[in-house]
Short mmCIF file of C-alpha atoms and ligand atoms in Angstrom, two decimals:
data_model
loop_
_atom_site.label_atom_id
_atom_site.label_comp_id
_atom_site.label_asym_id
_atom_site.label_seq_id
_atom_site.Cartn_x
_atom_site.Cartn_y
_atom_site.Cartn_z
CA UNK A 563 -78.69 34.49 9.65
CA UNK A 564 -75.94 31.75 10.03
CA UNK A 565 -75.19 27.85 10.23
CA UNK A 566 -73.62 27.71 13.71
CA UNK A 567 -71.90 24.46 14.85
CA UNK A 568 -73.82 21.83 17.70
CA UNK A 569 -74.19 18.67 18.57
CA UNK A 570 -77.46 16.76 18.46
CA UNK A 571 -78.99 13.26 19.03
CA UNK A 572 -80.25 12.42 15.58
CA UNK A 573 -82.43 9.86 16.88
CA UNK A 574 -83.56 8.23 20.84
CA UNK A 575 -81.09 5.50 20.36
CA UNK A 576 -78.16 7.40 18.46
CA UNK A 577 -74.76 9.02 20.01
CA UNK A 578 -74.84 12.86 19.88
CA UNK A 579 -72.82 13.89 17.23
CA UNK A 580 -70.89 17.40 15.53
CA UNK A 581 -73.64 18.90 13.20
CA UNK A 582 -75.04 22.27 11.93
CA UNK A 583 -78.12 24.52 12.70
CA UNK A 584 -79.41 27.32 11.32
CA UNK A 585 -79.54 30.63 14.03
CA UNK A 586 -81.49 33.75 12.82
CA UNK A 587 -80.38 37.24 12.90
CA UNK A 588 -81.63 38.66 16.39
CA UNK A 589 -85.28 40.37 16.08
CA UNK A 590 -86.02 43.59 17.57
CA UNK A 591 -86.69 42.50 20.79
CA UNK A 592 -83.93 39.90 20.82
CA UNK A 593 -80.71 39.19 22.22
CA UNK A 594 -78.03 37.33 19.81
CA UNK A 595 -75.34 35.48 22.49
CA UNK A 596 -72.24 33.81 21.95
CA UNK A 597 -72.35 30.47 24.22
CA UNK A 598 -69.49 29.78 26.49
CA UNK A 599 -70.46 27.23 29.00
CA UNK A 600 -73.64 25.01 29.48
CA UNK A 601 -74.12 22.46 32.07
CA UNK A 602 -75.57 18.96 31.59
CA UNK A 603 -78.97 18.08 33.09
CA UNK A 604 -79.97 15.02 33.64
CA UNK A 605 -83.70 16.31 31.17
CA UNK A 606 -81.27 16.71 28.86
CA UNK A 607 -80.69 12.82 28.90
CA UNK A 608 -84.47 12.32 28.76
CA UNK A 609 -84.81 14.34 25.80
CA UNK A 610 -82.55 13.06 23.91
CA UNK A 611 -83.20 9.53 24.31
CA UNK A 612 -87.35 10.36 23.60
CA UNK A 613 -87.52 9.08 27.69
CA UNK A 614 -90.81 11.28 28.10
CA UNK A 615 -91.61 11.28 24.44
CA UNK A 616 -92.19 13.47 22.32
CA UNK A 617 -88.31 14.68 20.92
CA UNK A 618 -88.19 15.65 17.67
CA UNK A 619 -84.83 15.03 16.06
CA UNK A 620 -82.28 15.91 15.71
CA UNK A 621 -82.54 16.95 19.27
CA UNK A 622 -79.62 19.75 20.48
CA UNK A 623 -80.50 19.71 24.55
CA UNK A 624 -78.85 22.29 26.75
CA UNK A 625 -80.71 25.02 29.40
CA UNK A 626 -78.10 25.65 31.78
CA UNK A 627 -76.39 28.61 29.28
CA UNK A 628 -74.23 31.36 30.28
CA UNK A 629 -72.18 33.58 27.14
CA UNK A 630 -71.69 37.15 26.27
CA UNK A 631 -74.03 39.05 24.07
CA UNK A 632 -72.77 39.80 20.72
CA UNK A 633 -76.16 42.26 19.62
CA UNK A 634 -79.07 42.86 20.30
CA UNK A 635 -81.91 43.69 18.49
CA UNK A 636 -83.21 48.05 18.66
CA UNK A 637 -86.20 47.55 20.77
CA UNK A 638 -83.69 45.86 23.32
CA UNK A 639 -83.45 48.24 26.19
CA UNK A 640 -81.51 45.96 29.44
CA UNK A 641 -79.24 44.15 27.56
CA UNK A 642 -75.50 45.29 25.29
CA UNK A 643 -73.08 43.51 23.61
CA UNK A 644 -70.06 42.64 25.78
CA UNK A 645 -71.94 41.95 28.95
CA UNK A 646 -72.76 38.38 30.54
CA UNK A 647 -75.79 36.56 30.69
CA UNK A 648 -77.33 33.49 30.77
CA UNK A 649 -80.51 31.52 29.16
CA UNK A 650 -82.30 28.52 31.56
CA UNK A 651 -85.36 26.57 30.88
CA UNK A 652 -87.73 28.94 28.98
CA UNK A 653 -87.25 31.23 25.60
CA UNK A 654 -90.55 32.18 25.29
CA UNK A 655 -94.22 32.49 26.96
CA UNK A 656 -97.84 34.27 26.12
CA UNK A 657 -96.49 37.37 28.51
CA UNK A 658 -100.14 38.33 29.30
CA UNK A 659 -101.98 35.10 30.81
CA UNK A 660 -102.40 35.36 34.78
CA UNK A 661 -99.54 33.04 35.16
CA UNK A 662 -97.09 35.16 33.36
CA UNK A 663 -98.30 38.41 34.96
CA UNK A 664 -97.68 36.16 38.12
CA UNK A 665 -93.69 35.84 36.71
CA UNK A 666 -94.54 31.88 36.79
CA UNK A 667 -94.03 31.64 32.69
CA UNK A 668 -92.77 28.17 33.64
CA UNK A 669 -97.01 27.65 34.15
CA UNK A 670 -97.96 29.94 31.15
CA UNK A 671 -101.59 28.63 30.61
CA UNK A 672 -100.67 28.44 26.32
CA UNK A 673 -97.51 26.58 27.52
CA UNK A 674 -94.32 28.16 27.88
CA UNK A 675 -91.72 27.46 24.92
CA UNK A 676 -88.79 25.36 26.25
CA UNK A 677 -85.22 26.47 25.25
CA UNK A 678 -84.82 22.86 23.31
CA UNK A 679 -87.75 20.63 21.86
CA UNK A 680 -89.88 23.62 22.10
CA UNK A 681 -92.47 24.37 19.64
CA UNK A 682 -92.36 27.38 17.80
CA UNK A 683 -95.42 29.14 16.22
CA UNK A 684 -94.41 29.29 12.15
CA UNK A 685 -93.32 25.87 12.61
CA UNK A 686 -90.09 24.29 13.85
CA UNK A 687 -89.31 23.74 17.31
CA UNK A 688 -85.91 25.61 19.69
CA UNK A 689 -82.06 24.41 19.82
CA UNK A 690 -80.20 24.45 22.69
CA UNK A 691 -77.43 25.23 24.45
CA UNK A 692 -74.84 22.38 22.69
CA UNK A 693 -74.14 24.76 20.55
CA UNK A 694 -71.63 28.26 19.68
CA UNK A 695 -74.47 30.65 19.66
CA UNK A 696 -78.72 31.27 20.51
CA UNK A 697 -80.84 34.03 19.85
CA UNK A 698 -83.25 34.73 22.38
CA UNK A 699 -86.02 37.09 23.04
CA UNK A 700 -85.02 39.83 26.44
CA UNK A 701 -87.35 38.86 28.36
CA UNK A 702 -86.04 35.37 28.95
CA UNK A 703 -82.54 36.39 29.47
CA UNK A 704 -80.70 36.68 32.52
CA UNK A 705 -78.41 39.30 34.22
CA UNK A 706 -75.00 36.58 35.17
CA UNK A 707 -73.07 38.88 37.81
CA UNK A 708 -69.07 39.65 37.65
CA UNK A 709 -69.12 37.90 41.09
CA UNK A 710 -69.83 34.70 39.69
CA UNK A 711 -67.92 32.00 38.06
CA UNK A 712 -69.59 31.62 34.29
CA UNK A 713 -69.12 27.55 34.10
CA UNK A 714 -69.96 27.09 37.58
CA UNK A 715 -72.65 29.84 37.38
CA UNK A 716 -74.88 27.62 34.59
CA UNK A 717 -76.09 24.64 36.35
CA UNK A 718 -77.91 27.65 38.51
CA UNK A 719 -79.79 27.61 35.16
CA UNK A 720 -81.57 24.71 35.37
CA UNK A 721 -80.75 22.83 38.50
CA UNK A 722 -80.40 26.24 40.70
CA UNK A 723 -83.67 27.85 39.97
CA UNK A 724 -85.51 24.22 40.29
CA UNK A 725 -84.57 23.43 43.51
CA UNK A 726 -84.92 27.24 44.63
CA UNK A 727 -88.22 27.96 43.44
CA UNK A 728 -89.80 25.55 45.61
CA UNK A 729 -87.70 26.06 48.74
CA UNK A 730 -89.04 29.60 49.02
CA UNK A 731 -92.52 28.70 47.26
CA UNK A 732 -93.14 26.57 50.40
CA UNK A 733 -91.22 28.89 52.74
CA UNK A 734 -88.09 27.20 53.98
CA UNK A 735 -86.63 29.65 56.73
CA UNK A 736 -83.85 29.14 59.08
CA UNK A 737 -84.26 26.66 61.35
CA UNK A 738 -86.84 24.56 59.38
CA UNK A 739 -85.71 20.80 59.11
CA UNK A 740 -85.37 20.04 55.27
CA UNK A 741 -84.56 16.79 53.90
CA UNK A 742 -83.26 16.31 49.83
CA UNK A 743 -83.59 13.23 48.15
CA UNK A 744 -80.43 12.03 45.65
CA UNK A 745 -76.90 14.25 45.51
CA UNK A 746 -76.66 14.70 41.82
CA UNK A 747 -77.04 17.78 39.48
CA UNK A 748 -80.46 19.23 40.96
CA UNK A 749 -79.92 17.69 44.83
CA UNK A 750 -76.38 19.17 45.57
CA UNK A 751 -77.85 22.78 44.35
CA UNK A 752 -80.74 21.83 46.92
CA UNK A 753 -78.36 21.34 49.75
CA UNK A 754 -76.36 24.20 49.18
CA UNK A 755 -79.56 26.20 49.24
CA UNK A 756 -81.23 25.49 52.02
CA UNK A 757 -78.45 25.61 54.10
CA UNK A 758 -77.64 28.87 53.00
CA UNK A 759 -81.47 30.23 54.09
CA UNK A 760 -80.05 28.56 57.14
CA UNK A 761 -81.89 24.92 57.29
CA UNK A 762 -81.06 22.44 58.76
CA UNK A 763 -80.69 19.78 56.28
CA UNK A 764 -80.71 16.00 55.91
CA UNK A 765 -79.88 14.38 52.65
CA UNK A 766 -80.83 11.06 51.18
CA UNK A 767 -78.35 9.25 49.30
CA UNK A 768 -78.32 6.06 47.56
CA UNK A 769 -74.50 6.18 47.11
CA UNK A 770 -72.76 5.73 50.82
CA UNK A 771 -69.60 7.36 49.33
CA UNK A 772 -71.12 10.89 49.07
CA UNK A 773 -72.01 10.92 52.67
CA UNK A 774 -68.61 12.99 53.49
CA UNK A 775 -69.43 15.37 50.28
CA UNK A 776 -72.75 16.10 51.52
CA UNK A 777 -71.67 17.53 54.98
CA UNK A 778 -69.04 19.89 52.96
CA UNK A 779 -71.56 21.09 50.61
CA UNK A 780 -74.26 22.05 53.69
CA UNK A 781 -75.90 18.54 55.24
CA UNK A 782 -75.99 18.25 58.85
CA UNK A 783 -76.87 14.29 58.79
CA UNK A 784 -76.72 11.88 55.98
CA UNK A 785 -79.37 9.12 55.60
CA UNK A 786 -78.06 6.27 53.33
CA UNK A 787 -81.54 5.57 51.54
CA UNK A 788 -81.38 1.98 51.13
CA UNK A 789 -80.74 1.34 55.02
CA UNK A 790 -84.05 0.21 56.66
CA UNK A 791 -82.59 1.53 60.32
CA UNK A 792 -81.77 4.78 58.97
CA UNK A 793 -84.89 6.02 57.67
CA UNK A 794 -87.00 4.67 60.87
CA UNK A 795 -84.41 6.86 63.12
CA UNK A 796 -85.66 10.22 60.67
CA UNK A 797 -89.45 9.07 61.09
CA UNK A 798 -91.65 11.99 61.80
CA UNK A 799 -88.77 14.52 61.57
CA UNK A 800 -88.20 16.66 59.02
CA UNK A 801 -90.48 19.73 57.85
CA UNK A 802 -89.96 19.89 54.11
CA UNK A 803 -88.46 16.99 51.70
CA UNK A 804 -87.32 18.18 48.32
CA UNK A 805 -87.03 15.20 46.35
CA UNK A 806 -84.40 14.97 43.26
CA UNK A 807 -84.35 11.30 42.04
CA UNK A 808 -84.16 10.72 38.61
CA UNK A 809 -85.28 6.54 38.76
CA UNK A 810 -88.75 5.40 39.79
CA UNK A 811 -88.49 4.56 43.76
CA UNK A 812 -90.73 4.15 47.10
CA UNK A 813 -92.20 7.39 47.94
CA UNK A 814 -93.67 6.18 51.60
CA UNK A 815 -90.42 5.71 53.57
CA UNK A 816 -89.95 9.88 52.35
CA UNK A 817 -93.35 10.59 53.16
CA UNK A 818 -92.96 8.66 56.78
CA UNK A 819 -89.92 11.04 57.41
CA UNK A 820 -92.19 14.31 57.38
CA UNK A 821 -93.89 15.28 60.35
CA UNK A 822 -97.19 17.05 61.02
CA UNK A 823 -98.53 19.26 57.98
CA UNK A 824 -94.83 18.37 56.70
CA UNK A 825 -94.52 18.28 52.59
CA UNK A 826 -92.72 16.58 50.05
CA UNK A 827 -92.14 18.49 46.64
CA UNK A 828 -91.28 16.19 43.46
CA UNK A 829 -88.67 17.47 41.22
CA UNK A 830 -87.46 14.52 39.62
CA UNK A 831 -89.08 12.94 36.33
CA UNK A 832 -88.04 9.90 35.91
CA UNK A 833 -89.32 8.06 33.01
CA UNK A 834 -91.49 5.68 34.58
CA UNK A 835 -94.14 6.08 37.01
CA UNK A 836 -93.30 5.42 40.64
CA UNK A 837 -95.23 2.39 42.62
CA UNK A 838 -98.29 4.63 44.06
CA UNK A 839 -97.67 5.86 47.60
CA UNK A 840 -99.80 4.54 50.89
CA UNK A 841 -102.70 6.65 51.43
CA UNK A 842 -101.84 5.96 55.08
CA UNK A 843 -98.25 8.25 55.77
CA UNK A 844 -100.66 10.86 53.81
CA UNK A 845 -103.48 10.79 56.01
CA UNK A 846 -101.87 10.12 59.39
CA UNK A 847 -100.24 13.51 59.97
CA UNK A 848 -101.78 15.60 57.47
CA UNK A 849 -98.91 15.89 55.11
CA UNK A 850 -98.70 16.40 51.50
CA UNK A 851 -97.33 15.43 48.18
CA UNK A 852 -96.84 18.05 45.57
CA UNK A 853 -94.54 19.15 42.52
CA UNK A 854 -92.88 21.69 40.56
CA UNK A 855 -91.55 22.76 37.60
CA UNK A 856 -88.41 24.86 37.50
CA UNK A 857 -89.14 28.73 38.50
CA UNK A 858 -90.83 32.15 36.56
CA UNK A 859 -87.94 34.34 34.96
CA UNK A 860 -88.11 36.83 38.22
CA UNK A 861 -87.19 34.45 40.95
CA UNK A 862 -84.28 33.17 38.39
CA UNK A 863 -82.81 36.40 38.43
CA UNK A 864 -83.72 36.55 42.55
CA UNK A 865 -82.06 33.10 42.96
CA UNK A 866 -78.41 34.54 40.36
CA UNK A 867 -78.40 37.48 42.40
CA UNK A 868 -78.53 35.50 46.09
CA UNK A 869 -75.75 33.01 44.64
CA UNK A 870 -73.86 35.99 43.98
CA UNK A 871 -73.96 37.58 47.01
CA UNK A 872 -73.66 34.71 49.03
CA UNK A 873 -70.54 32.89 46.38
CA UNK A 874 -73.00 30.38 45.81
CA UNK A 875 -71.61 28.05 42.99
CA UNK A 876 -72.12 24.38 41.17
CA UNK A 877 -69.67 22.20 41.80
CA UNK A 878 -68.84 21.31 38.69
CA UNK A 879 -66.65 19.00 36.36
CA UNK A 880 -65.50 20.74 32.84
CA UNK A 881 -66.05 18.49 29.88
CA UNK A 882 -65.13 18.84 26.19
CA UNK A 883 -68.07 18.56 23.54
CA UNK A 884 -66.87 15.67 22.03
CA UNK A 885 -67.03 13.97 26.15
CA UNK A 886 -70.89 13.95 26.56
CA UNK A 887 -71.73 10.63 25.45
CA UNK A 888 -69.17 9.29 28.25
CA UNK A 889 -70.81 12.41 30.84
CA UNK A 890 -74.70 11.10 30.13
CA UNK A 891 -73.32 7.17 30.56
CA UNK A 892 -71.81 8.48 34.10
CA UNK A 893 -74.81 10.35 34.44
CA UNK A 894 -77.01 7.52 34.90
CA UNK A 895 -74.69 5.44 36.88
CA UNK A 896 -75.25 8.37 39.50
CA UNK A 897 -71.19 8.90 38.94
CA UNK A 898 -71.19 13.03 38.78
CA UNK A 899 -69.48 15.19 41.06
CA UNK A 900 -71.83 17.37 40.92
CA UNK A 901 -72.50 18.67 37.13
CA UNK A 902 -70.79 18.49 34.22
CA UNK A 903 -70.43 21.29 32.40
CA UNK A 904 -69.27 21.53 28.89
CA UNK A 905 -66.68 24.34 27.28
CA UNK A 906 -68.15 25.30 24.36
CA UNK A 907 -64.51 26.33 23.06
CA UNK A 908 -64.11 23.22 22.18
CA UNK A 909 -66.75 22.43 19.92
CA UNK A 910 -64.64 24.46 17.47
P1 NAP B 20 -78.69 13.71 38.35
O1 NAP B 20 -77.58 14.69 38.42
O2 NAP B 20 -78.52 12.49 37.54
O3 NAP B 20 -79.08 13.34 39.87
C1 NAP B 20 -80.07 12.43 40.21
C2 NAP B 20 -79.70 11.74 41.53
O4 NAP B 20 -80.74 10.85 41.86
C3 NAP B 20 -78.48 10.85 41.45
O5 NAP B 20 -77.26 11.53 41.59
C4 NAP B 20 -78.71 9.88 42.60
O6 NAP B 20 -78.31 10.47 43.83
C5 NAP B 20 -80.21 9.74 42.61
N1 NAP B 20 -80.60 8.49 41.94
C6 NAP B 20 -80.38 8.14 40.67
N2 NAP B 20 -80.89 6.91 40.42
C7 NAP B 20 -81.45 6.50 41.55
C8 NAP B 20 -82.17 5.34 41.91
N3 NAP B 20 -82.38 4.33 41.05
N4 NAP B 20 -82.66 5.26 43.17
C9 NAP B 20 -82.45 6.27 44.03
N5 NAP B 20 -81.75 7.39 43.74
C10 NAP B 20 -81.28 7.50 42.52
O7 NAP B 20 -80.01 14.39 37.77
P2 NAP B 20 -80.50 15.93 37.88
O8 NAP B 20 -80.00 16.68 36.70
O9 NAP B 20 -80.27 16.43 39.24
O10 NAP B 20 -82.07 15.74 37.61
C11 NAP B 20 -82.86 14.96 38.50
C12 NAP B 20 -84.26 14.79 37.95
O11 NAP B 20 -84.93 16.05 37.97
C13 NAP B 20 -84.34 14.31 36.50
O12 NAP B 20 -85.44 13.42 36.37
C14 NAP B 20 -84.61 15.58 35.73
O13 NAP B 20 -85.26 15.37 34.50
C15 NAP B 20 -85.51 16.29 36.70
N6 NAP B 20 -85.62 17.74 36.51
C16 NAP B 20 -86.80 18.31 36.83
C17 NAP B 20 -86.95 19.67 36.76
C18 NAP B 20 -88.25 20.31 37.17
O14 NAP B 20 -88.50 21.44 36.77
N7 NAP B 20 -89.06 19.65 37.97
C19 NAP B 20 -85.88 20.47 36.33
C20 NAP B 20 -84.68 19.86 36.04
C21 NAP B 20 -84.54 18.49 36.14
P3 NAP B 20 -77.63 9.60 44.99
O15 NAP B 20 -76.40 8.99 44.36
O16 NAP B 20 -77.33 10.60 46.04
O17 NAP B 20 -78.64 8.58 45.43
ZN1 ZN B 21 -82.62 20.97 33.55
#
């Protein structure tokens, strides 16, 4: 047992700020890790600022966490100290519902425990990754390969195994026409995905000057959002839309771009509702609207080891600790190229 240096959000409207939190000895099943990197998601800006409700402060965000394991507890059979691994959305699930037997914990039908604002069953709720150290049971800890960068390895985390899980859910192959909605944390993983199961992709952008970005990263065409001309031209196109957008925004001229049977999957949650989509561009060509929520502990591990092989990375910019106030304030104004990422050395 140990105080372990963090930062937390003592409140929706307050700075994060240096604190303390308390970090048990690791169980029997558990794995104790030493955090080195964790990226910054945009839920973590929700969660701290009580955008969904429901935070309980003080609030330490972070799921995008890779670190070495420094021990683990004796029932812990795939995991030793020294070695590299990382922690993403979930800490904990039932294990024995039909969606964990499924490997979708993400849908556990008691509710999975998230790695921050979680719940936890004596009381208390989970800490996150803004801090030196977590404790975390094996089953919700990932394998991070030698092959990969560690910082630029973490956003894979959160924003990889999002934007992942429903490419293949829905069945993107090469060839299919894909279209992503906004270039930030979750949308530039998305590109980089798709094209790599060899789509052909199309991104949306609301910012003109990440057009040129976009092509590097994987796009074939660029569709500035906010140009009428440019979203009639994709009408009827595209096979598969992943949307990304963190802001409440039109859905139809999206759901206009699909074509026959063609889908749009919501990742984005922004905090308010957005205006109700046209039954019409639903109807007319069969398509559909759907969602998801980040991906089962299996297909994370799937996803690592495909970003591996294929030197799949985030793009990412390094902050210090004491930097994320200034990283969520660029984070909203849609001004991050493509994740931050914070050292934890520096939270000292
Ligand atoms: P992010 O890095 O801030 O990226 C969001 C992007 O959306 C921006 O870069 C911007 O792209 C676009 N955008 C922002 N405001 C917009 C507006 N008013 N109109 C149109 N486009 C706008 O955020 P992120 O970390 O990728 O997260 C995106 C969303 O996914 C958040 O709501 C987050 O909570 C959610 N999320 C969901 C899951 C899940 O499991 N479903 C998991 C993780 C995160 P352009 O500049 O290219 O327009
Ligand atoms: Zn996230």
């Amino acid at each position: 047992m140990s105080d372990v240096a963090a930062y937390a959000a003592q409140s929706a409207d307050a700075d994060l700020a240096k604190t303390h939190i308390h970090r048990h000895a690791p169980a029997a099943n558990e794995v104790a890790i030493d955090i080195e990197f964790c990226g910054v998601c945009h839920s973590d800006l929700h969660t701290a600022r009580d955008d969904w409700g429901g935070t309980k402060y003080p609030c330490v965000p972070g799921h995008e966490i890779v670190g070495r394991v420094v021990a683990v507890g004796e029932r812990v059979s795939k995991f030793q100290p020294g070695q590299r691994v990382g922690v993403g959305c979930m800490v904990d699930s039932c294990q024995s519902c039909s969606s964990c037997d499924a490997g979708l914990e993400q849908y556990c039908e008691t509710g999975m425990t998230g790695t921050y604002n979680g719940s936890l069953p004596g009381g208390g709720y989970t800490f996150g990754g803004y801090s030196k150290h977590i404790v975390v049971r094996e089953e919700f800890v990932l394998s991070i390969s030698d092959k990969l960068d560690p910082a630029a390895a973490a956003p894979l985390l959160c924003a990889g195994i999002t934007t992942w899980s429903p490419l293949r859910h829905w069945g993107v192959k090469a060839g299919d026409k894909v279209g992503v909605v906004g270039l930030g944390g979750l949308g530039h993983m998305a590109v980089k995905l798709a094209a790599a199961m060899g789509a052909e992709v199309t991104l949306f952008t609301t910012s003109p000057g990440k057009a040129e970005d976009a092509r590097t990263l994987g796009a074939s065409r660029v569709v500035i959002s906010k140009d009428r001309e440019q979203m009639k031209a994709v009408r009827g196109e595209l096979d598969f839309i992943l949307n990304t957008v963190a802001a409440p925004h039109k859905l139809d001229p999206y759901l206009m771009a699909l074509s026959l049977d063609g889908v749009m999957v919501m990742v984005g949650l922004p905090d308010e509702a957005h205006p109700a989509p046209g039954m019409g561009p639903l109807i007319m060509k069969r398509r559909s609207l759907a969602g998801s929520l980040i991906g089962g502990i299996r297909e994370t591990q799937e996803m690592l080891d495909f970003c591996a092989e294929h030197g799949i990375h985030s793009d990412i910019e390094m902050i210090r600790m004491d930097e994320i106030n200034t990283a969520y304030e660029r984070m909203l104004k849609s001004d991050v190229k493509y994740r931050f990422v914070i050292d934890l050395a520096t939270l000292g």
